[in-house]
Amino acid sequence: MQIHNLKIKLKYLDRILDGSKTFEIRNNDRDFQVGDRVSFTAIFKNPEKLQPEEPCLLVKITYITNFPDGIKDGFVVFSFKII
């Protein structure tokens, strides 16, 4: 199990927190695996706002789809649950 530290736009983090976003599409440059953890840290559009120093949210990858199953080569779609 690995922990992947990823930045995410605040608007998408809000969708995860309200339960409407349950998946992530990413470049598969980290060898994501089911059971891995992802710590999302929000990034802000306005660079004058303070950036958080700690992860905002920790999730566990529960399912992965990658090439050739309907996703572009080099990318991955994973579903997750908040832990």
mmCIF file of C-alpha atoms in Angstrom:
data_model
loop_
_atom_site.group_PDB
_atom_site.id
_atom_site.type_symbol
_atom_site.label_atom_id
_atom_site.label_comp_id
_atom_site.label_asym_id
_atom_site.label_seq_id
_atom_site.Cartn_x
_atom_site.Cartn_y
_atom_site.Cartn_z
ATOM 1 C CA MET A 1 0.000 0.000 0.000
ATOM 2 C CA GLN A 2 1.247 3.447 -0.937
ATOM 3 C CA ILE A 3 0.143 6.934 0.006
ATOM 4 C CA HIS A 4 -0.051 9.259 -2.999
ATOM 5 C CA ASN A 5 0.035 12.985 -2.265
ATOM 6 C CA LEU A 6 -2.019 14.801 -4.886
ATOM 7 C CA LYS A 7 -3.100 18.386 -5.336
ATOM 8 C CA ILE A 8 -6.720 19.015 -6.307
ATOM 9 C CA LYS A 9 -8.671 22.142 -7.192
ATOM 10 C CA LEU A 10 -10.854 23.306 -4.340
ATOM 11 C CA LYS A 11 -14.028 23.060 -6.445
ATOM 12 C CA TYR A 12 -13.383 19.324 -6.993
ATOM 13 C CA LEU A 13 -12.492 18.749 -3.349
ATOM 14 C CA ASP A 14 -15.818 20.330 -2.404
ATOM 15 C CA ARG A 15 -17.622 17.840 -4.708
ATOM 16 C CA ILE A 16 -15.849 14.942 -2.986
ATOM 17 C CA LEU A 17 -16.819 16.275 0.431
ATOM 18 C CA ASP A 18 -20.496 16.668 -0.546
ATOM 19 C CA GLY A 19 -20.518 13.100 -1.930
ATOM 20 C CA SER A 20 -21.195 13.922 -5.583
ATOM 21 C CA LYS A 21 -17.656 13.117 -6.825
ATOM 22 C CA THR A 22 -16.553 9.544 -6.114
ATOM 23 C CA PHE A 23 -13.835 9.073 -8.731
ATOM 24 C CA GLU A 24 -10.650 10.690 -9.992
ATOM 25 C CA ILE A 25 -9.041 10.746 -13.449
ATOM 26 C CA ARG A 26 -5.278 11.044 -13.383
ATOM 27 C CA ASN A 27 -2.150 10.448 -15.395
ATOM 28 C CA ASN A 28 -1.032 6.976 -14.308
ATOM 29 C CA ASP A 29 2.534 8.005 -13.511
ATOM 30 C CA ARG A 30 2.324 6.696 -9.920
ATOM 31 C CA ASP A 31 1.224 3.083 -10.457
ATOM 32 C CA PHE A 32 -2.028 3.527 -8.522
ATOM 33 C CA GLN A 33 -3.335 0.275 -7.002
ATOM 34 C CA VAL A 34 -6.542 -0.775 -5.253
ATOM 35 C CA GLY A 35 -5.980 -0.311 -1.517
ATOM 36 C CA ASP A 36 -3.583 2.623 -1.921
ATOM 37 C CA ARG A 37 -4.359 5.834 -0.058
ATOM 38 C CA VAL A 38 -4.539 9.253 -1.679
ATOM 39 C CA SER A 39 -4.121 12.423 0.325
ATOM 40 C CA PHE A 40 -5.696 15.338 -1.498
ATOM 41 C CA THR A 41 -4.471 18.858 -0.787
ATOM 42 C CA ALA A 42 -6.527 21.745 -2.141
ATOM 43 C CA ILE A 43 -5.000 24.262 -4.500
ATOM 44 C CA PHE A 44 -6.550 27.667 -4.927
ATOM 45 C CA LYS A 45 -7.109 29.628 -8.124
ATOM 46 C CA ASN A 46 -6.089 32.843 -6.352
ATOM 47 C CA PRO A 47 -2.352 32.507 -5.560
ATOM 48 C CA GLU A 48 -2.658 35.202 -2.878
ATOM 49 C CA LYS A 49 -4.673 32.822 -0.701
ATOM 50 C CA LEU A 50 -2.706 30.721 1.727
ATOM 51 C CA GLN A 51 -2.022 27.205 0.523
ATOM 52 C CA PRO A 52 -2.704 24.457 3.053
ATOM 53 C CA GLU A 53 0.410 22.728 4.312
ATOM 54 C CA GLU A 54 -1.348 19.534 5.386
ATOM 55 C CA PRO A 55 -3.504 17.143 3.360
ATOM 56 C CA CYS A 56 -7.158 18.118 3.378
ATOM 57 C CA LEU A 57 -8.618 14.681 2.811
ATOM 58 C CA LEU A 58 -7.499 11.051 2.880
ATOM 59 C CA VAL A 59 -9.216 8.459 0.684
ATOM 60 C CA LYS A 60 -8.727 4.778 -0.102
ATOM 61 C CA ILE A 61 -8.728 3.579 -3.729
ATOM 62 C CA THR A 62 -11.476 0.965 -4.139
ATOM 63 C CA TYR A 63 -11.540 0.376 -7.928
ATOM 64 C CA ILE A 64 -9.330 1.165 -10.925
ATOM 65 C CA THR A 65 -9.984 1.292 -14.656
ATOM 66 C CA ASN A 66 -7.179 1.917 -17.098
ATOM 67 C CA PHE A 67 -6.230 1.363 -20.742
ATOM 68 C CA PRO A 68 -7.651 -0.331 -22.807
ATOM 69 C CA ASP A 69 -10.937 -0.350 -20.878
ATOM 70 C CA GLY A 70 -12.339 2.893 -22.252
ATOM 71 C CA ILE A 71 -9.658 5.260 -20.988
ATOM 72 C CA LYS A 72 -6.799 6.899 -22.874
ATOM 73 C CA ASP A 73 -3.443 5.132 -22.661
ATOM 74 C CA GLY A 74 -1.374 6.493 -19.794
ATOM 75 C CA PHE A 75 -4.379 7.547 -17.732
ATOM 76 C CA VAL A 76 -6.348 5.887 -14.952
ATOM 77 C CA VAL A 77 -9.770 6.329 -13.403
ATOM 78 C CA PHE A 78 -10.075 5.271 -9.798
ATOM 79 C CA SER A 79 -12.986 5.290 -7.400
ATOM 80 C CA PHE A 80 -12.444 5.830 -3.716
ATOM 81 C CA LYS A 81 -14.021 6.123 -0.313
ATOM 82 C CA ILE A 82 -13.208 8.698 2.323
ATOM 83 C CA ILE A 83 -11.378 7.259 5.320
#
